[in-house]
mmCIF file of C-alpha atoms in Angstrom:
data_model
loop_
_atom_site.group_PDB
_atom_site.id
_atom_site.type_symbol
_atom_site.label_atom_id
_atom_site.label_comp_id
_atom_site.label_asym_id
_atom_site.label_seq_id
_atom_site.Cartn_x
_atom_site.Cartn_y
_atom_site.Cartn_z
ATOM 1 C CA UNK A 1 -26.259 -95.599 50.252
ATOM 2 C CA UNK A 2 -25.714 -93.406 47.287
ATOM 3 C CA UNK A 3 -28.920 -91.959 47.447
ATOM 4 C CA UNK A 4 -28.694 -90.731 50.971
ATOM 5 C CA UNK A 5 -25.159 -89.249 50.613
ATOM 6 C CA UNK A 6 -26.696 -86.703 47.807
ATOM 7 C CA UNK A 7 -29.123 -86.323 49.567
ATOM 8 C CA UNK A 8 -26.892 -85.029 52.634
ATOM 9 C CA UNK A 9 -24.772 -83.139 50.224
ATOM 10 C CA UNK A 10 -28.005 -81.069 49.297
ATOM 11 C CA UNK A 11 -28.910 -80.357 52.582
ATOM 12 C CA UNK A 12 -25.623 -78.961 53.010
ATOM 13 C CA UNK A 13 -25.720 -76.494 50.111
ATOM 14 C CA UNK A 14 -28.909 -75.451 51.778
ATOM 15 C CA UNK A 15 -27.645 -74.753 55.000
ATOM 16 C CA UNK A 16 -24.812 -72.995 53.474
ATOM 17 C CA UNK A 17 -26.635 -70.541 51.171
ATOM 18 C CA UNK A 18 -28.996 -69.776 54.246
ATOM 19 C CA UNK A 19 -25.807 -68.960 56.270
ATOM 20 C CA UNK A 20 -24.564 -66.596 53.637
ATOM 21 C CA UNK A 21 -28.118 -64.714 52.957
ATOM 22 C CA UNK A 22 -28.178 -64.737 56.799
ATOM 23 C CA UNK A 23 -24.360 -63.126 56.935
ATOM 24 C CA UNK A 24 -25.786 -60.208 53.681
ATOM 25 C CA UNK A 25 -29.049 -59.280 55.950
ATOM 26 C CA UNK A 26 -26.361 -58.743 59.009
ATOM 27 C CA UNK A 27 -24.325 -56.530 56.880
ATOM 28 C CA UNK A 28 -27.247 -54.310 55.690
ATOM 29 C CA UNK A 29 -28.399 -54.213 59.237
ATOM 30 C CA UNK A 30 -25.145 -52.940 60.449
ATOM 31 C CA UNK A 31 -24.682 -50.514 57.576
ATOM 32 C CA UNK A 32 -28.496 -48.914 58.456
ATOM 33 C CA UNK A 33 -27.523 -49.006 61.731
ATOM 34 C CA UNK A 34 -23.974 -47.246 61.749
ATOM 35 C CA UNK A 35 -25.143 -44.428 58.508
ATOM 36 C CA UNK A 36 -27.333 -42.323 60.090
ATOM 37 C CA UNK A 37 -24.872 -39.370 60.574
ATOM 38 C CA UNK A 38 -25.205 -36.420 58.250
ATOM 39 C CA UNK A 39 -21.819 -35.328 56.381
ATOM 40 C CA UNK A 40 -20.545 -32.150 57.601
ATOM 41 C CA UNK A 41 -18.427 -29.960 55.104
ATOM 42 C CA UNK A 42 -15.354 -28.336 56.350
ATOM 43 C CA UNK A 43 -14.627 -24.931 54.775
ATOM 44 C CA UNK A 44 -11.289 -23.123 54.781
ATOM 45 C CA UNK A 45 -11.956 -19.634 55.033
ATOM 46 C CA UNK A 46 -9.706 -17.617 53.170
ATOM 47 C CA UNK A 47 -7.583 -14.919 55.391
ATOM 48 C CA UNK A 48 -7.969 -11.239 53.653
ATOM 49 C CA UNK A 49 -4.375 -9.298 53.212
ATOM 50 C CA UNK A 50 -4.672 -5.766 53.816
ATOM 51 C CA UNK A 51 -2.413 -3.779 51.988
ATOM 52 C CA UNK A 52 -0.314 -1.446 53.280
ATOM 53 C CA UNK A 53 -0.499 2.040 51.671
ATOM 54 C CA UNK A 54 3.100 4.110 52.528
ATOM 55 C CA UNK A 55 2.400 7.485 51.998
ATOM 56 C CA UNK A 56 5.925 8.281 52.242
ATOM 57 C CA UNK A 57 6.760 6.480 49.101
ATOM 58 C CA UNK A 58 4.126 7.826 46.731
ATOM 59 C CA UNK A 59 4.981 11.436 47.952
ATOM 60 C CA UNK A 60 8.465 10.936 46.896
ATOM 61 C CA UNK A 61 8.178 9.226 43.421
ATOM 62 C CA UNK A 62 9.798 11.504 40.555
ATOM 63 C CA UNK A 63 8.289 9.870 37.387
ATOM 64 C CA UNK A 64 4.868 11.404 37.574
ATOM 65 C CA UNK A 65 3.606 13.116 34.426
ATOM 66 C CA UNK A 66 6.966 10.904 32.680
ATOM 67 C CA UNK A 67 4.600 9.578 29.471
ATOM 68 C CA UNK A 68 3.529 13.438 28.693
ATOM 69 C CA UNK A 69 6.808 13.481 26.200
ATOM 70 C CA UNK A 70 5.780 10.097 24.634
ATOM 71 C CA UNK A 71 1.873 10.631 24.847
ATOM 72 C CA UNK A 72 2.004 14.597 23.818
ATOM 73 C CA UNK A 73 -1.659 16.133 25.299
ATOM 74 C CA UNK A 74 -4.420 17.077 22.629
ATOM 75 C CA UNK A 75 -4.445 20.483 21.169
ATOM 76 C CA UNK A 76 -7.207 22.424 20.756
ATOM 77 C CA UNK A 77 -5.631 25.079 18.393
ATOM 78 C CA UNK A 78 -4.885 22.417 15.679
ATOM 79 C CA UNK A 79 -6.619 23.706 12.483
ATOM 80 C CA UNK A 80 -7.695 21.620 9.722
ATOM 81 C CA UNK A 81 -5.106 21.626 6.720
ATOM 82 C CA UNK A 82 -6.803 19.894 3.512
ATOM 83 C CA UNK A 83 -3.997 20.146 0.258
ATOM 84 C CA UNK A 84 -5.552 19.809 -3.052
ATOM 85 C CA UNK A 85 -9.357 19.609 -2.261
ATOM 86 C CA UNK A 86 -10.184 23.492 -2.192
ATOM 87 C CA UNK A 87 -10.547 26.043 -4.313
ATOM 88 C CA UNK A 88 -8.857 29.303 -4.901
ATOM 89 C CA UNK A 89 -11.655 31.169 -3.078
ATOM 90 C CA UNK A 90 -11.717 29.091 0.508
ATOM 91 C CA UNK A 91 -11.159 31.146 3.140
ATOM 92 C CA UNK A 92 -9.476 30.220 6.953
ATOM 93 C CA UNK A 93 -9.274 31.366 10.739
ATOM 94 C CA UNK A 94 -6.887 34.073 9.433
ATOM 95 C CA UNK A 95 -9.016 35.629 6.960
ATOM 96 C CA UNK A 96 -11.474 35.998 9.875
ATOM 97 C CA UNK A 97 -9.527 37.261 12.236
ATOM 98 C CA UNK A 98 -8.019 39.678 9.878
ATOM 99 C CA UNK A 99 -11.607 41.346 9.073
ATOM 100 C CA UNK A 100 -13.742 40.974 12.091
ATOM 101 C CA UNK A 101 -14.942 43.965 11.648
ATOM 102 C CA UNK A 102 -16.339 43.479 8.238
ATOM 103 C CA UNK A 103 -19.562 42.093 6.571
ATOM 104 C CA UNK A 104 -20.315 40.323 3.586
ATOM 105 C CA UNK A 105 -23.186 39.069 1.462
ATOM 106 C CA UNK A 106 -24.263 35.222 2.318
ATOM 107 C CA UNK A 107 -25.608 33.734 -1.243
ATOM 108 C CA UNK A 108 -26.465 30.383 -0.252
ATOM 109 C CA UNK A 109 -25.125 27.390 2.167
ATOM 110 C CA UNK A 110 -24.610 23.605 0.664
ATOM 111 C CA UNK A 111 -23.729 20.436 2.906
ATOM 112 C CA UNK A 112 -20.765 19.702 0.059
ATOM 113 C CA UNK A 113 -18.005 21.665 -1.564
ATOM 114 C CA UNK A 114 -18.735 20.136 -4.782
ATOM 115 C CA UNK A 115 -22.121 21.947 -5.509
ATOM 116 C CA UNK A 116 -20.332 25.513 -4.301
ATOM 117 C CA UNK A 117 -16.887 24.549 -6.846
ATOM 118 C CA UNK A 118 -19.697 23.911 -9.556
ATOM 119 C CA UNK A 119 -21.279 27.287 -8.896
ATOM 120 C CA UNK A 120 -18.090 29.357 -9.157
ATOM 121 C CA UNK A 121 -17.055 27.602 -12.417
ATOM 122 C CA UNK A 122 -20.474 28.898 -14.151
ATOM 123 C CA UNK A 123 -19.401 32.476 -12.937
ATOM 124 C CA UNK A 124 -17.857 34.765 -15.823
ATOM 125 C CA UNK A 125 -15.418 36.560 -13.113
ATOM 126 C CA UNK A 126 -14.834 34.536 -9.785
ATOM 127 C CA UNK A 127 -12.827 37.949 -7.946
ATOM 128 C CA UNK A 128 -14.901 38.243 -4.632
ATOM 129 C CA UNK A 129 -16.608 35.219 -4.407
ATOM 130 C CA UNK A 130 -15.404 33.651 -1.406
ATOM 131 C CA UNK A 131 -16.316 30.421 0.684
ATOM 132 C CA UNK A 132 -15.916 28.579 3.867
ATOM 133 C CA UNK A 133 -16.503 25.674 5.988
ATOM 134 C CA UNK A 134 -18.369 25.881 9.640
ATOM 135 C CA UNK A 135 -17.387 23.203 11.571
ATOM 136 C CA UNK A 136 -20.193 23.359 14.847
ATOM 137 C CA UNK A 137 -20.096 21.049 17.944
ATOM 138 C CA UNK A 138 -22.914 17.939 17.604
ATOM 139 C CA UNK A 139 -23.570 19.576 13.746
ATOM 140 C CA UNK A 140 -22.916 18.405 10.611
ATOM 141 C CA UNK A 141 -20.326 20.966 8.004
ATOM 142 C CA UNK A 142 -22.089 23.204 6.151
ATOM 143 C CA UNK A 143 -20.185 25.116 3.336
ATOM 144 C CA UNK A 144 -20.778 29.371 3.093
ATOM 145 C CA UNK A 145 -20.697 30.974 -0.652
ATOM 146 C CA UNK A 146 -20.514 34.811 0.260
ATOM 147 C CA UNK A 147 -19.569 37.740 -2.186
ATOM 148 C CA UNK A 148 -17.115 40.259 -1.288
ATOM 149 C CA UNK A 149 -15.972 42.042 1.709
ATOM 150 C CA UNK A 150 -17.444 45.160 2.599
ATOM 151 C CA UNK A 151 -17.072 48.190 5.890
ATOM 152 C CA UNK A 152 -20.587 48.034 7.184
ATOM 153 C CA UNK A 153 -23.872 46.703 6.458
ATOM 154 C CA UNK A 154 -25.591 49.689 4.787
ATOM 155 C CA UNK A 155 -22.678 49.236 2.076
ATOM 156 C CA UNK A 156 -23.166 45.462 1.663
ATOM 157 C CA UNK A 157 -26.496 45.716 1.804
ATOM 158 C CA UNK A 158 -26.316 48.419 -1.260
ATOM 159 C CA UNK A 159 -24.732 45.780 -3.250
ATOM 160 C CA UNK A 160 -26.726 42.868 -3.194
ATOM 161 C CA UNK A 161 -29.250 45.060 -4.670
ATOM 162 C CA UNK A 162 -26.904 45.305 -7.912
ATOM 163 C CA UNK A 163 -26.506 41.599 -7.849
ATOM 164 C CA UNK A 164 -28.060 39.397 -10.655
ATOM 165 C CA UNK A 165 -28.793 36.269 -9.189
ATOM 166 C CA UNK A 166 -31.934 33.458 -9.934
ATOM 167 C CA UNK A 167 -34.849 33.951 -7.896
ATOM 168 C CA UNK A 168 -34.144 30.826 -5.932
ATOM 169 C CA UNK A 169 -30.763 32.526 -4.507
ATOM 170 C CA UNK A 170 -31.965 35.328 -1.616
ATOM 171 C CA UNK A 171 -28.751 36.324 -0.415
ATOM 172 C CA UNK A 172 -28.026 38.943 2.954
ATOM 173 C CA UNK A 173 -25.738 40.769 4.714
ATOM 174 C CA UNK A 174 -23.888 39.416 7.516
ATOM 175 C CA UNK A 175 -20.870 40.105 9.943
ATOM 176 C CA UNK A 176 -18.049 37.803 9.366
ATOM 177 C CA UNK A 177 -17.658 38.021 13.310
ATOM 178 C CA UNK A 178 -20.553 35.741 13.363
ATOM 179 C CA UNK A 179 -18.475 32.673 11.754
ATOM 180 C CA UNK A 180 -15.319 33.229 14.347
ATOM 181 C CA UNK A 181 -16.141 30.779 16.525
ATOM 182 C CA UNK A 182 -17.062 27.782 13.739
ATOM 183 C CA UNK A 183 -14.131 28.254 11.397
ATOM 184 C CA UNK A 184 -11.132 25.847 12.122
ATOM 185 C CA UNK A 185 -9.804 25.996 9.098
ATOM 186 C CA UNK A 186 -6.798 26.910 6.795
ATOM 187 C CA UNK A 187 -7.461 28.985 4.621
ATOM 188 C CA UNK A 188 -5.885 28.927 0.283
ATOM 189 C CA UNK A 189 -4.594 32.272 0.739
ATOM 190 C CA UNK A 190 -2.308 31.313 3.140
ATOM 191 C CA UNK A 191 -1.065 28.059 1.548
ATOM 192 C CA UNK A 192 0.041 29.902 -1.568
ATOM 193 C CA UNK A 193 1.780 32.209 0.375
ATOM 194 C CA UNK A 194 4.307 29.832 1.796
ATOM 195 C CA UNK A 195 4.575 28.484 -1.357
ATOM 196 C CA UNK A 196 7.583 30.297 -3.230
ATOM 197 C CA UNK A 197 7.557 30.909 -7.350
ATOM 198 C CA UNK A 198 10.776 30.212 -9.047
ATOM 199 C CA UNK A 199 11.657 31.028 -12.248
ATOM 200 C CA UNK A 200 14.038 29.795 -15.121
ATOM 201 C CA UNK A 201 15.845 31.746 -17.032
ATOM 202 C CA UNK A 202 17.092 31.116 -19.978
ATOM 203 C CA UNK A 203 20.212 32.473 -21.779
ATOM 204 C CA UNK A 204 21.065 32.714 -25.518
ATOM 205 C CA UNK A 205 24.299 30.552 -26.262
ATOM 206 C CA UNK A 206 26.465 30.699 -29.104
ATOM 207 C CA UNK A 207 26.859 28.009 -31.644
ATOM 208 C CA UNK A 208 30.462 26.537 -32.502
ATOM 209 C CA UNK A 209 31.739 27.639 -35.975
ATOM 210 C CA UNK A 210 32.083 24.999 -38.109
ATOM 211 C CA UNK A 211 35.079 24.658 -40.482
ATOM 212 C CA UNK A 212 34.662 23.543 -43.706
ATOM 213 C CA UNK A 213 38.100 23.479 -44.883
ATOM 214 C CA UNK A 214 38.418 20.159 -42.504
ATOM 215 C CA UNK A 215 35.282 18.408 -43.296
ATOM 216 C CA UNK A 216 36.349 18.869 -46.804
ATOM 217 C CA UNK A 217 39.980 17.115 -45.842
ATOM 218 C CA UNK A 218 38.529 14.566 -44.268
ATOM 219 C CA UNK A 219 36.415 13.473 -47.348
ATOM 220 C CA UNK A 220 38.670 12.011 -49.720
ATOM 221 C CA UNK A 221 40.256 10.120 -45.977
ATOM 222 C CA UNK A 222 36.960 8.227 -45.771
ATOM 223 C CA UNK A 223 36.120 7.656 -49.299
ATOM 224 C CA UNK A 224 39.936 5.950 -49.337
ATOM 225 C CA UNK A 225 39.074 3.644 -46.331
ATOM 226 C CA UNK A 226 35.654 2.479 -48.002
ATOM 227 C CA UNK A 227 37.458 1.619 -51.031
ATOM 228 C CA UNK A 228 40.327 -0.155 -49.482
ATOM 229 C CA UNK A 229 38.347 -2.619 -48.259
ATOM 230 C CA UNK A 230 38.635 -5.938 -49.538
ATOM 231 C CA UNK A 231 36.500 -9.414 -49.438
ATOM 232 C CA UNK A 232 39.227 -12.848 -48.880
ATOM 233 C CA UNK A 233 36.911 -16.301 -49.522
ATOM 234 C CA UNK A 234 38.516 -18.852 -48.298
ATOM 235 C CA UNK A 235 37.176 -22.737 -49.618
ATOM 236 C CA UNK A 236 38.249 -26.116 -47.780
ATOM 237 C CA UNK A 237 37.377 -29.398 -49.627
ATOM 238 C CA UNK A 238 37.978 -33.001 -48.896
ATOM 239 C CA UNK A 239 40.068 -35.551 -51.136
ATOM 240 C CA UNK A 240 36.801 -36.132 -52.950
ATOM 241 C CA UNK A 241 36.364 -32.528 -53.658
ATOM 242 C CA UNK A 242 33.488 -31.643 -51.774
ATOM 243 C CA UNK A 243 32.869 -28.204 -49.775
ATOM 244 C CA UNK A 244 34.044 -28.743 -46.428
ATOM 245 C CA UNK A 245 34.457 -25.131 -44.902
ATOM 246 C CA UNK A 246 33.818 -21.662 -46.532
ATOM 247 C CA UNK A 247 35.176 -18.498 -44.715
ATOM 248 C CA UNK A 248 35.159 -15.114 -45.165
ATOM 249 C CA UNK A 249 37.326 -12.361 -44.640
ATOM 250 C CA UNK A 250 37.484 -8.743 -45.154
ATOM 251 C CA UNK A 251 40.772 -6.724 -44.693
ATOM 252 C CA UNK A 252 41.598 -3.133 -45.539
ATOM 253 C CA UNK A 253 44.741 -1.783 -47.710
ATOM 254 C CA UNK A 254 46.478 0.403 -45.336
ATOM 255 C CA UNK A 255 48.985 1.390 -48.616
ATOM 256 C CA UNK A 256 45.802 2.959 -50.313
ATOM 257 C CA UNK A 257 44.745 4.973 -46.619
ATOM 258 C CA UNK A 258 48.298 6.260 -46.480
ATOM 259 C CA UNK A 259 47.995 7.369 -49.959
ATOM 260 C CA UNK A 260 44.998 9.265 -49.171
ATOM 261 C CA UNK A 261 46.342 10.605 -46.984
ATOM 262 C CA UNK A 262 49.539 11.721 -47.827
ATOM 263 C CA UNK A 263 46.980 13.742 -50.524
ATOM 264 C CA UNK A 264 44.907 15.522 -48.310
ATOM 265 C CA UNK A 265 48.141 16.944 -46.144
ATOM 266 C CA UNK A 266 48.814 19.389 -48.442
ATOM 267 C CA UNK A 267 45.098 20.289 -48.665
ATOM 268 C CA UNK A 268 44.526 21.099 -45.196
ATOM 269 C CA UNK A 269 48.111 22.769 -44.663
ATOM 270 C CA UNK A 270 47.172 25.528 -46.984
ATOM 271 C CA UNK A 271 43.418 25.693 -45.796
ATOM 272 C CA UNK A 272 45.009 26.743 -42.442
ATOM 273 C CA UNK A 273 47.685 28.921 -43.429
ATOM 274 C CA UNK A 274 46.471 32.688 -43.468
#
C-alpha cells in the first residue's frame, strides 16, 4: 500500500512539471508570435522663432558711439617718449621737420644704441655728432650716427673728405628728408627744453657779536653751583648691626649760589654801564 501511494505521488510531480514546461513553451510561443513589430521613434520637431527686426527702434537709439569717451580711439600721432635711455645727441620728429631741407653725413647704422653711445664716448669733441632711431613698418629699429648738418650736398660732401675716420667707416651724404617718414620719435633737445634750470643763491649773513663781559659773569655762577654740591650717605642697620639699606643723596647749598651771586652783580653792572 505504501509503495503504490509514492509511487502515485511521483507520477504526479511528473505530470505537474510537464504542465509547467508545457505552460513556458506557450509563453515563448505567444511572445514570438505577438513581437514582430518594429519600434517606431517619435520625434518632436523643434518650431524655429523668427525674430522680428524693428527698424524703427534701431533708427532711433541715442547711445551709439557712447564707449568712444571710455574706450578713447588709437592715435597715430603718438610719438615715442623714452626718459633716461638716450643720449645728448638723439635727435626727434622736430629736428626733422625743422631741417628738411638739409643734408648730413651718414657714418654708420647699428641695430642697438649701446654700440653708437660707445662710439661717441671715444670721440675727443661730441658737437655735431648726432643720432636717431628709424622705426619702419614689418622692420626691425636700426639706429643712424650722422655728423653735422649742412645746406646742400656739395657742402657735406666737402666735409667728409676732411673727416678722419677707420677704413671700416665709409660714411655719405644724405638728405634728412629721407628719414621723415621713419622717425617717431622725441627727440633730447626738446626734453631739456621743457625742463627749467633753477638756481640758489646764496647770501652772506652776519654773525651775532658775542659779549664777553657776560660769559665772564657767568663763570664764577657755575663754578659756585659745582662746588655747592654735596654727597648725604645715609646707612640703615638691624638690632644686630648689620647693613640693611645704604642711600645716597646729593643736594646743593643754595646759601653758597646766592653768594656767588650776589658777587658777580656788581661785575656785570659795571661791564654794562658805558
Amino acid at each position: 500500500m505504501t509503495a503504490s501511494t509514492s509511487r502515485w505521488q511521483q507520477i504526479q510531480q511528473y505530470i505537474w512539471l510537464i504542465i509547467g514546461l508545457l505552460c513556458l513553451l506557450a509563453a515563448l510561443i505567444f511572445w514570438a508570435i505577438t513581437d514582430k513589430k518594429e519600434l517606431v521613434y517619435v520625434e518632436n520637431p523643434v518650431e524655429e522663432q523668427q525674430v522680428t527686426i524693428q527698424p524703427e527702434k534701431v533708427a532711433a537709439t541715442v547711445n551709439l558711439g557712447s564707449l568712444t569717451t571710455a574706450v578713447r580711439p588709437l592715435e597715430t600721432t603718438t610719438r615715442i617718449v623714452a626718459t633716461g635711455t638716450h643720449g645728448p645727441e638723439f635727435r626727434g620728429t622736430k629736428f626733422f621737420q625743422d631741417h628738411a631741407n638739409r643734408w648730413t653725413i651718414v657714418i654708420f647704422q647699428a641695430s642697438k644704441e649701446e654700440v653708437i653711445q660707445n662710439f661717441l664716448r671715444q670721440q675727443p669733441s661730441r658737437k655735431d655728432f648726432i643720432y636717431f632711431r628709424l622705426n619702419a613698418k614689418n622692420q626691425p629699429d636700426r639706429y643712424v650716427l650722422a655728423y653735422g648738418v649742412y645746406k646742400s650736398s656739395a657742402e657735406a660732401q666737402q666735409q667728409r673728405l676732411k673727416m678722419n675716420l677707420p677704413a671700416s667707416v665709409q660714411p655719405y651724404s644724405k638728405a634728412l628728408a629721407d628719414y621723415k617718414d621713419l622717425i617717431n620719435d622725441l627727440g633730447s633737445e626738446e626734453l631739456q627744453s621743457t625742463q627749467q634750470l633753477r638756481a640758489v643763491q646764496l647770501k652772506p649773513t652776519a654773525l651775532p657779536v658775542i659779549d664777553e663781559s657776560v660769559l665772564a659773569a657767568l663763570k664764577p655762577v657755575t663754578k659756585a653751583v659745582e662746588n655747592s654740591l654735596t654727597t648725604t650717605t645715609i646707612t640703615r642697620r638691624d638690632a644686630e648691626g648689620n647693613v640693611v639699606d645704604v642711600q645716597k643723596s646729593q643736594n646743593s647749598a643754595p646759601k653758597a649760589v646766592e653768594r656767588s651771586r650776589e658777587a658777580s652783580t656788581p661785575e656785570t653792572s659795571r661791564a654794562n654801564t658805558p
